[in-house]
Amino acid sequence: MVRLPTLSLADNSQASETSRTPIQSVAVIGAGFSGVVSAAHLIKEGFKVTVFERTGRIGGVWYYDEQVDRDPPFPNLVPPAQDWRDVDAEGLSKDEALILHGPPGTCYAGLKNNVPTSLMKSSLLPWPEKTEEFIDQGRIVQYLQDIARLQHVTENVQFHTRVESVTKPAGNTQWIVKTSTLRVEGDTFSVSRQSESFDRVVVASGHYHIPFVPDTPGLSAWKARFAGRVIHSKSYRTPEPFRGKTVLLVGAGASALDIAREVCAVGGKVIQSKRESKYDLTGPRLPDEVERVAMVAEFIADEIDPSRLSPGTKQSPGAIPGKVVLEDGTVLDKIDYVVIATGYITSYPFLEDLEQPHVAWEDADERVVITADGYTTHNLHKDIFYIPDPTLTFIGVSALVSTFSLFDFQAKVLAKVFAGHVRLPEDSVMKAEQRERKTRFQPGDRFHALVGREQEYIAEVLAWVNASLTQDGLPTMEGMDAAWLVAYDNFHANRPHP
């Protein structure tokens, strides 16, 4: 196993960065916020950084594309196997290839941040003066692109390039990163594949790519028969198709809240079906007219005369001809649309055998990264460093946090460790901490959720980082600034808690 080098700073404390630490190469996967700030902090430390972005722009989940991804399978429960040869199929159009190679994201036209900008910021660039607390996605993308431009990230991004494999063969000191780049010329496209070696890898690809679709009895039949009426929230773009319609919204996360608000605003009727969970933070913020009901137990389609179907479609006019049975026995009918807003599956298919979609969460060993639960990223120290080989790292894993601010903080920590300024604990210490953390995990918990515990997490990380820095006579690292701390207290004093 390759360990991070221990640098003898005491022998040459006045040496330049270049003489103290040989310039090393880092692959950053993803050009959303996590990837941009990771690349920026690494560039500031003198690393040679290459960012791989499978779409054609910087912005990640905040970039609005009116196109939608292909529908996921119904159901879709575990991390799927990726077909990296999908764009090699004969007869694909340019547009089909673009969607396959770099699928459109989750952003809808009306998306705004649900964490105030005073809490959601990077240390690399303040928001423009007088920026409101809640702004549209276009201004957020501009902020990300400004950071990337000012910190010399943009010129180091390879666009329309997806990472297909990240491996470190036995005996290698570097990671082998295999990629494919899609090039479009007029109405034609071509794909080229490359293999490069990197000293370190940062996974910043996010976890809003693969929709989770529950295996609710009858749901797949409804999707097959009424395809355009049953969608996952990833395909939601505007409320206009739901104007004046009755929408069954399944789920109680942030996207469910936004969709409910937008549909109600255009005269739609929203019925929110949800399971009891301590992470349901939508209730107090929903429009009063939203009807909240128990979780769906079954979808039942009526038997109908095929002659009643609209020409060329599989669905009948008017409401969906069927019933929805809830877990408390309530029966719903006259539903026009079903929107499944049940979240996403975390998957890093390029990590190959580190992703084990058929291994149960509780059977995860000390090497695996992803298991069948499709949520937990296993074996990470402080949600960042892959314990078996910390030259592989992750930014953006922690959930229910101040996002930009926390991920920027994590990226600064990562850069200090990669530069040799901060030493990681011994393997045995990191493994013991991971095991202890798992023993505290309770059914219904989200392993990476830090809601209400963000300051505690930051304090723990700073204690470790600054102990190492102090030992070597280096300046200590600052945590969040005073304005952030005030905003954090105000925000959490006025929001529902799990």
XYZ file of C-alpha atoms in Angstrom:
498
model
C 0.000 0.000 0.000
C 1.302 3.437 -0.924
C 1.366 5.926 1.931
C 1.664 9.683 1.759
C 5.308 10.819 2.015
C 6.442 12.181 5.355
C 8.307 15.398 4.615
C 11.166 16.570 6.787
C 10.072 20.168 7.240
C 12.210 20.607 10.331
C 15.383 20.031 8.275
C 14.527 22.792 5.791
C 11.711 24.894 7.160
C 12.623 27.892 4.983
C 12.761 25.886 1.751
C 10.525 26.835 -1.111
C 7.422 24.795 -1.889
C 9.115 23.445 -5.014
C 12.251 22.254 -3.247
C 10.306 20.816 -0.338
C 7.652 18.962 -2.317
C 8.209 17.697 -5.869
C 5.409 18.824 -8.167
C 2.943 15.985 -8.422
C -0.028 15.384 -10.698
C -3.601 15.204 -9.466
C -6.708 14.091 -11.357
C -9.904 15.793 -10.195
C -13.128 14.140 -11.332
C -15.922 16.652 -11.807
C -16.143 20.425 -12.396
C -18.956 21.234 -10.026
C -18.284 23.192 -6.852
C -16.362 20.394 -5.084
C -14.127 19.812 -8.082
C -13.486 23.503 -8.704
C -12.439 24.335 -5.130
C -10.393 21.139 -4.831
C -8.515 22.015 -8.001
C -8.079 25.638 -6.904
C -6.589 24.807 -3.504
C -4.297 22.200 -5.061
C -3.112 24.644 -7.732
C -2.318 27.143 -4.953
C -0.136 24.447 -3.343
C 1.788 23.948 -6.604
C 0.243 20.710 -7.880
C -0.265 19.960 -11.562
C -4.032 19.495 -11.769
C -6.235 18.049 -14.505
C -9.993 18.290 -14.063
C -12.177 15.848 -15.989
C -15.718 17.055 -16.703
C -18.106 14.910 -18.724
C -20.324 17.839 -19.787
C -19.262 20.951 -21.671
C -19.334 23.458 -18.835
C -18.453 24.245 -15.224
C -21.360 24.246 -12.792
C -22.255 20.695 -11.789
C -25.770 20.223 -10.451
C -26.432 23.974 -10.616
C -26.273 24.219 -14.402
C -29.720 24.281 -16.007
C -30.193 22.202 -19.161
C -33.701 22.015 -20.553
C -32.867 18.567 -21.911
C -33.457 15.645 -19.567
C -31.592 12.410 -19.010
C -32.945 9.058 -20.084
C -35.477 7.525 -17.733
C -33.948 5.243 -15.114
C -35.173 1.675 -14.704
C -38.312 1.268 -12.595
C -37.346 0.100 -9.983
C -33.731 1.234 -9.553
C -32.334 0.142 -6.203
C -28.586 -0.504 -6.367
C -25.609 1.104 -8.106
C -25.874 -0.065 -11.740
C -23.118 -1.415 -13.940
C -21.942 1.225 -16.409
C -21.681 0.388 -20.097
C -18.686 2.437 -21.175
C -19.239 1.393 -24.800
C -22.715 2.928 -24.971
C -21.574 5.703 -27.317
C -20.059 3.160 -29.694
C -23.477 1.837 -30.717
C -24.278 2.186 -34.401
C -26.830 4.728 -35.531
C -26.534 7.154 -32.608
C -27.210 10.787 -33.386
C -24.977 13.540 -32.064
C -27.616 14.558 -29.503
C -28.098 10.979 -28.323
C -24.336 10.580 -27.900
C -24.081 13.798 -25.891
C -26.788 12.613 -23.475
C -25.217 9.183 -23.103
C -21.696 10.502 -22.590
C -22.521 13.513 -20.382
C -26.115 13.183 -19.145
C -28.070 16.353 -18.262
C -28.211 16.982 -14.540
C -30.932 17.498 -11.976
C -31.277 21.276 -12.147
C -34.763 22.692 -12.766
C -35.465 26.179 -14.085
C -36.625 27.600 -10.756
C -33.887 26.092 -8.596
C -32.516 28.275 -5.797
C -30.172 27.483 -2.956
C -31.922 26.259 0.195
C -28.916 27.158 2.365
C -28.357 30.953 2.560
C -25.405 32.424 0.679
C -23.973 33.726 3.976
C -23.463 30.052 4.880
C -22.773 28.759 1.395
C -19.565 30.354 0.174
C -15.963 29.673 -0.705
C -12.938 31.140 1.034
C -11.533 31.678 -2.461
C -14.052 34.351 -3.444
C -16.724 36.317 -1.553
C -20.158 36.673 -3.060
C -20.674 40.015 -4.867
C -21.698 42.782 -2.501
C -25.409 42.819 -1.605
C -26.005 39.267 -2.852
C -29.313 38.038 -1.493
C -29.469 34.993 0.778
C -31.389 32.938 -1.792
C -30.586 33.316 -5.477
C -31.298 31.535 -8.743
C -29.125 28.779 -10.137
C -27.756 30.996 -12.919
C -26.050 33.310 -10.439
C -24.674 30.329 -8.540
C -23.164 28.918 -11.734
C -21.618 32.327 -12.452
C -20.044 32.310 -8.970
C -18.542 28.861 -9.599
C -17.255 29.905 -12.997
C -15.743 33.078 -11.523
C -13.847 31.013 -8.942
C -12.614 28.659 -11.652
C -11.448 31.532 -13.862
C -9.750 33.556 -11.121
C -8.022 30.512 -9.601
C -6.732 29.199 -12.945
C -8.921 26.111 -12.866
C -10.761 26.659 -16.151
C -7.666 26.233 -18.316
C -7.007 22.891 -16.625
C -10.431 21.361 -17.359
C -10.906 18.721 -20.046
C -14.552 19.099 -21.069
C -16.770 16.382 -22.582
C -14.408 13.899 -20.949
C -15.726 11.172 -18.704
C -13.615 9.039 -16.410
C -14.192 5.347 -17.094
C -11.587 3.682 -14.892
C -9.435 4.615 -11.901
C -7.138 1.823 -10.747
C -3.786 1.347 -9.089
C -2.350 -2.024 -10.146
C -0.288 -3.909 -7.597
C 3.205 -2.464 -7.410
C 2.257 0.828 -9.058
C 2.946 4.131 -7.329
C 0.485 6.003 -9.541
C -3.191 5.756 -10.422
C -4.104 4.799 -13.975
C -6.994 7.001 -15.135
C -8.749 5.976 -18.333
C -11.030 8.486 -19.998
C -13.084 8.997 -23.133
C -13.551 12.358 -24.835
C -16.523 13.119 -27.075
C -15.842 15.535 -29.925
C -18.661 17.004 -31.990
C -18.216 18.388 -35.484
C -21.410 19.597 -37.094
C -23.879 16.729 -36.953
C -21.237 14.074 -36.380
C -19.253 12.994 -33.344
C -16.220 10.928 -32.494
C -14.882 9.370 -29.313
C -11.232 9.100 -28.358
C -9.917 7.191 -25.367
C -6.845 7.984 -23.294
C -4.932 6.480 -20.380
C -2.875 8.710 -18.081
C -1.018 8.264 -14.798
C -1.549 10.497 -11.759
C 0.031 10.624 -8.330
C -3.291 11.389 -6.654
C -7.000 11.387 -7.458
C -9.835 13.542 -6.110
C -13.354 12.209 -6.664
C -15.670 15.224 -6.794
C -18.327 13.816 -9.106
C -21.241 14.324 -6.727
C -24.089 11.960 -5.977
C -27.062 13.298 -7.938
C -26.663 11.289 -11.123
C -28.479 7.990 -10.702
C -32.107 8.198 -9.533
C -33.252 5.894 -6.774
C -36.641 4.412 -7.690
C -38.326 2.236 -5.031
C -39.651 -1.216 -5.802
C -43.232 -0.312 -4.943
C -45.732 -2.920 -6.185
C -47.334 -1.778 -9.410
C -45.034 1.208 -9.966
C -43.121 -0.366 -12.853
C -46.423 -1.285 -14.517
C -47.656 2.288 -14.201
C -44.398 3.555 -15.689
C -44.626 1.128 -18.613
C -48.243 1.973 -19.325
C -48.290 5.709 -18.527
C -44.664 6.570 -19.240
C -45.020 10.334 -19.573
C -47.164 10.580 -16.460
C -44.734 8.808 -14.119
C -41.289 10.428 -13.763
C -38.401 10.735 -11.365
C -37.718 14.257 -10.110
C -34.460 14.289 -12.108
C -36.650 14.800 -15.190
C -38.548 17.736 -13.672
C -37.757 21.072 -15.320
C -40.731 23.439 -14.913
C -44.195 23.240 -13.299
C -45.990 24.095 -16.547
C -46.976 20.496 -17.505
C -48.660 20.158 -14.091
C -50.733 23.336 -14.261
C -54.180 22.579 -12.846
C -53.330 18.877 -12.469
C -53.300 16.519 -9.484
C -49.749 15.385 -8.740
C -48.794 12.556 -6.423
C -45.350 13.516 -5.136
C -43.468 10.637 -3.501
C -40.672 11.774 -1.188
C -39.850 14.475 1.352
C -36.476 15.915 0.404
C -35.391 19.300 -0.918
C -36.506 18.632 -4.487
C -39.929 17.488 -3.266
C -40.314 20.776 -1.388
C -39.376 22.846 -4.435
C -41.620 20.889 -6.791
C -44.572 21.148 -4.404
C -44.155 24.905 -4.148
C -43.870 25.391 -7.901
C -46.794 23.129 -8.830
C -49.071 24.750 -6.240
C -48.103 28.170 -7.607
C -49.559 27.254 -11.028
C -52.775 25.866 -9.613
C -51.810 22.235 -9.346
C -52.995 20.001 -6.526
C -50.142 18.246 -4.720
C -50.490 15.120 -2.614
C -47.215 14.336 -0.883
C -46.682 10.680 0.008
C -43.902 10.208 2.507
C -42.411 7.825 4.990
C -41.841 8.914 8.581
C -38.227 10.021 8.882
C -36.217 12.296 11.128
C -34.720 13.778 7.950
C -38.087 15.024 6.681
C -37.516 18.768 6.861
C -40.193 19.768 4.337
C -43.369 19.807 6.409
C -43.331 23.289 8.004
C -42.218 24.866 4.722
C -44.774 23.295 2.386
C -47.651 25.354 0.986
C -50.751 25.000 3.164
C -52.715 23.397 0.345
C -50.375 20.394 0.055
C -52.021 17.240 1.378
C -49.547 15.021 3.241
C -50.369 11.317 3.283
C -48.759 8.005 4.191
C -46.259 6.232 1.955
C -47.562 4.455 -1.114
C -48.022 0.697 -0.673
C -49.253 -0.198 -4.165
C -50.140 1.233 -7.562
C -53.114 -0.461 -9.224
C -53.952 0.128 -12.886
C -57.550 -0.245 -14.043
C -58.403 -2.574 -16.874
C -59.305 -0.346 -19.809
C -60.448 -0.762 -23.390
C -57.415 -0.278 -25.696
C -59.619 1.741 -28.039
C -59.746 4.494 -25.392
C -56.005 5.061 -25.619
C -54.790 8.115 -27.479
C -53.343 7.248 -30.921
C -49.684 6.307 -30.724
C -49.570 6.361 -26.915
C -50.030 3.961 -24.056
C -51.992 6.282 -21.860
C -55.592 7.407 -21.762
C -56.827 10.982 -21.632
C -57.644 12.540 -18.285
C -56.483 11.146 -14.969
C -54.457 7.955 -14.826
C -56.977 5.087 -14.809
C -56.007 3.457 -11.577
C -55.773 3.684 -7.820
C -53.004 4.231 -5.293
C -53.192 2.329 -2.016
C -51.308 3.861 0.920
C -49.692 2.023 3.808
C -52.470 3.174 6.135
C -55.125 1.704 3.824
C -56.215 5.002 2.260
C -57.023 4.766 -1.459
C -56.284 7.629 -3.858
C -57.613 8.054 -7.377
C -57.885 10.725 -10.080
C -54.111 11.184 -10.117
C -52.794 12.957 -13.227
C -49.063 12.638 -12.614
C -46.686 10.789 -10.304
C -43.320 12.350 -9.467
C -40.882 10.070 -7.659
C -38.645 12.346 -5.559
C -36.924 9.636 -3.533
C -33.350 10.742 -4.042
C -30.303 9.295 -5.730
C -27.918 6.352 -5.641
C -24.286 7.165 -4.878
C -22.081 5.443 -7.409
C -18.490 5.703 -8.610
C -18.456 3.060 -11.370
C -14.990 4.114 -12.511
C -13.578 2.720 -9.258
C -14.286 -0.759 -10.611
C -14.073 -3.448 -7.919
C -14.115 -0.876 -5.099
C -17.821 -0.621 -5.919
C -19.701 -3.746 -4.805
C -23.420 -3.190 -5.536
C -24.462 -6.620 -4.307
C -22.672 -6.500 -0.946
C -24.887 -5.495 1.975
C -23.942 -2.399 3.970
C -23.157 -4.433 7.087
C -20.869 -6.756 5.096
C -18.579 -3.994 3.853
C -14.936 -4.847 4.422
C -12.069 -2.414 5.003
C -11.491 -1.939 1.274
C -14.894 -1.478 -0.391
C -16.179 2.029 -1.205
C -19.801 1.499 -2.331
C -22.203 -1.263 -1.310
C -25.825 -2.161 -2.061
C -27.306 0.617 0.079
C -26.193 3.085 -2.598
C -25.614 5.855 -0.094
C -22.622 5.237 2.161
C -19.109 5.836 0.877
C -17.172 3.432 3.076
C -13.693 3.599 4.532
C -13.132 7.337 4.413
C -11.259 9.228 7.100
C -13.297 12.348 7.942
C -15.375 11.708 4.791
C -12.334 12.635 2.681
C -9.393 10.200 2.630
C -9.661 6.601 1.426
C -8.062 4.801 4.344
C -6.369 1.909 2.453
C -4.629 4.446 0.170
C -5.148 8.136 1.019
C -3.823 9.267 -2.357
C -7.450 8.595 -3.374
C -9.767 11.205 -1.859
C -13.386 12.381 -1.984
C -14.869 15.872 -1.654
C -18.619 16.384 -1.318
C -19.584 13.199 0.519
C -20.835 14.831 3.729
C -24.597 15.471 3.572
C -27.102 17.937 5.032
C -24.405 20.558 5.453
C -23.619 24.096 4.294
C -22.318 22.516 1.058
C -20.029 25.147 -0.485
C -18.525 26.252 2.824
C -17.891 22.762 4.158
C -16.606 21.363 0.874
C -14.244 24.333 0.524
C -12.984 23.613 4.062
C -12.494 19.931 3.208
C -10.641 20.867 0.020
C -8.235 23.062 2.005
C -7.560 20.163 4.381
C -6.996 17.822 1.437
C -4.506 20.239 -0.146
C -2.546 20.582 3.103
C -2.309 16.811 3.467
C -1.311 16.298 -0.173
C 1.345 19.026 0.170
C 2.824 17.274 3.189
C 1.971 20.022 5.663
C -0.392 17.764 7.633
C 0.144 14.106 8.498
C -2.699 11.627 8.535
C -3.154 9.413 11.597
C -1.822 5.877 11.443
C -3.885 3.288 9.565
C -4.895 1.579 12.780
C -6.237 4.827 14.223
C -8.266 5.695 11.125
C -9.671 2.165 10.873
C -10.610 2.108 14.546
C -12.378 5.458 14.204
C -14.304 4.164 11.191
C -15.386 1.016 13.042
C -16.482 3.039 16.060
C -18.464 5.401 13.839
C -20.289 2.444 12.314
C -21.186 1.034 15.736
C -23.066 4.283 16.434
C -25.047 3.962 13.193
C -28.750 3.336 13.805
C -31.485 2.175 11.396
C -32.917 5.208 9.621
C -29.684 7.188 9.995
C -27.761 8.644 7.083
C -24.121 7.815 7.611
C -22.743 11.070 6.217
C -25.459 13.426 7.504
C -24.022 16.257 9.608
C -27.153 18.343 10.071
C -26.739 20.263 13.326
C -23.275 18.718 13.862
C -21.248 20.631 11.303
C -19.379 22.752 13.840
C -18.533 19.633 15.824
C -17.110 18.005 12.676
C -15.084 21.118 11.785
C -13.682 21.285 15.322
C -12.623 17.607 15.180
C -10.862 18.066 11.843
C -9.175 21.301 12.943
C -7.913 19.656 16.138
C -6.146 16.967 14.097
C -4.892 19.328 11.376
C -3.596 22.000 13.731
C -1.912 19.502 16.031
C 0.144 18.340 13.050
C 0.862 21.882 11.860
C 1.874 23.048 15.340
C 4.196 20.091 15.795
C 6.097 21.155 12.671
C 6.099 24.849 13.561
C 3.721 25.825 10.762
C 0.873 28.362 10.950
C -2.389 26.813 12.070
C -5.428 26.568 9.826
C -8.483 28.737 10.420
C -11.972 27.325 10.494
C -15.089 29.206 9.456
C -15.079 32.991 9.841
C -17.130 34.917 12.411
C -19.823 35.910 9.900
C -20.333 32.252 8.972
C -20.668 31.231 12.621
C -23.354 33.868 13.225
C -25.212 32.853 10.072
C -24.984 29.173 11.070
C -26.514 29.808 14.489
C -29.294 31.947 13.019
C -30.113 29.454 10.292
C -30.305 26.444 12.578
C -32.307 28.330 15.181
C -35.028 28.859 12.590
C -35.167 25.532 10.777
C -36.776 22.214 11.744
C -34.388 19.672 13.198
C -34.378 15.913 12.764
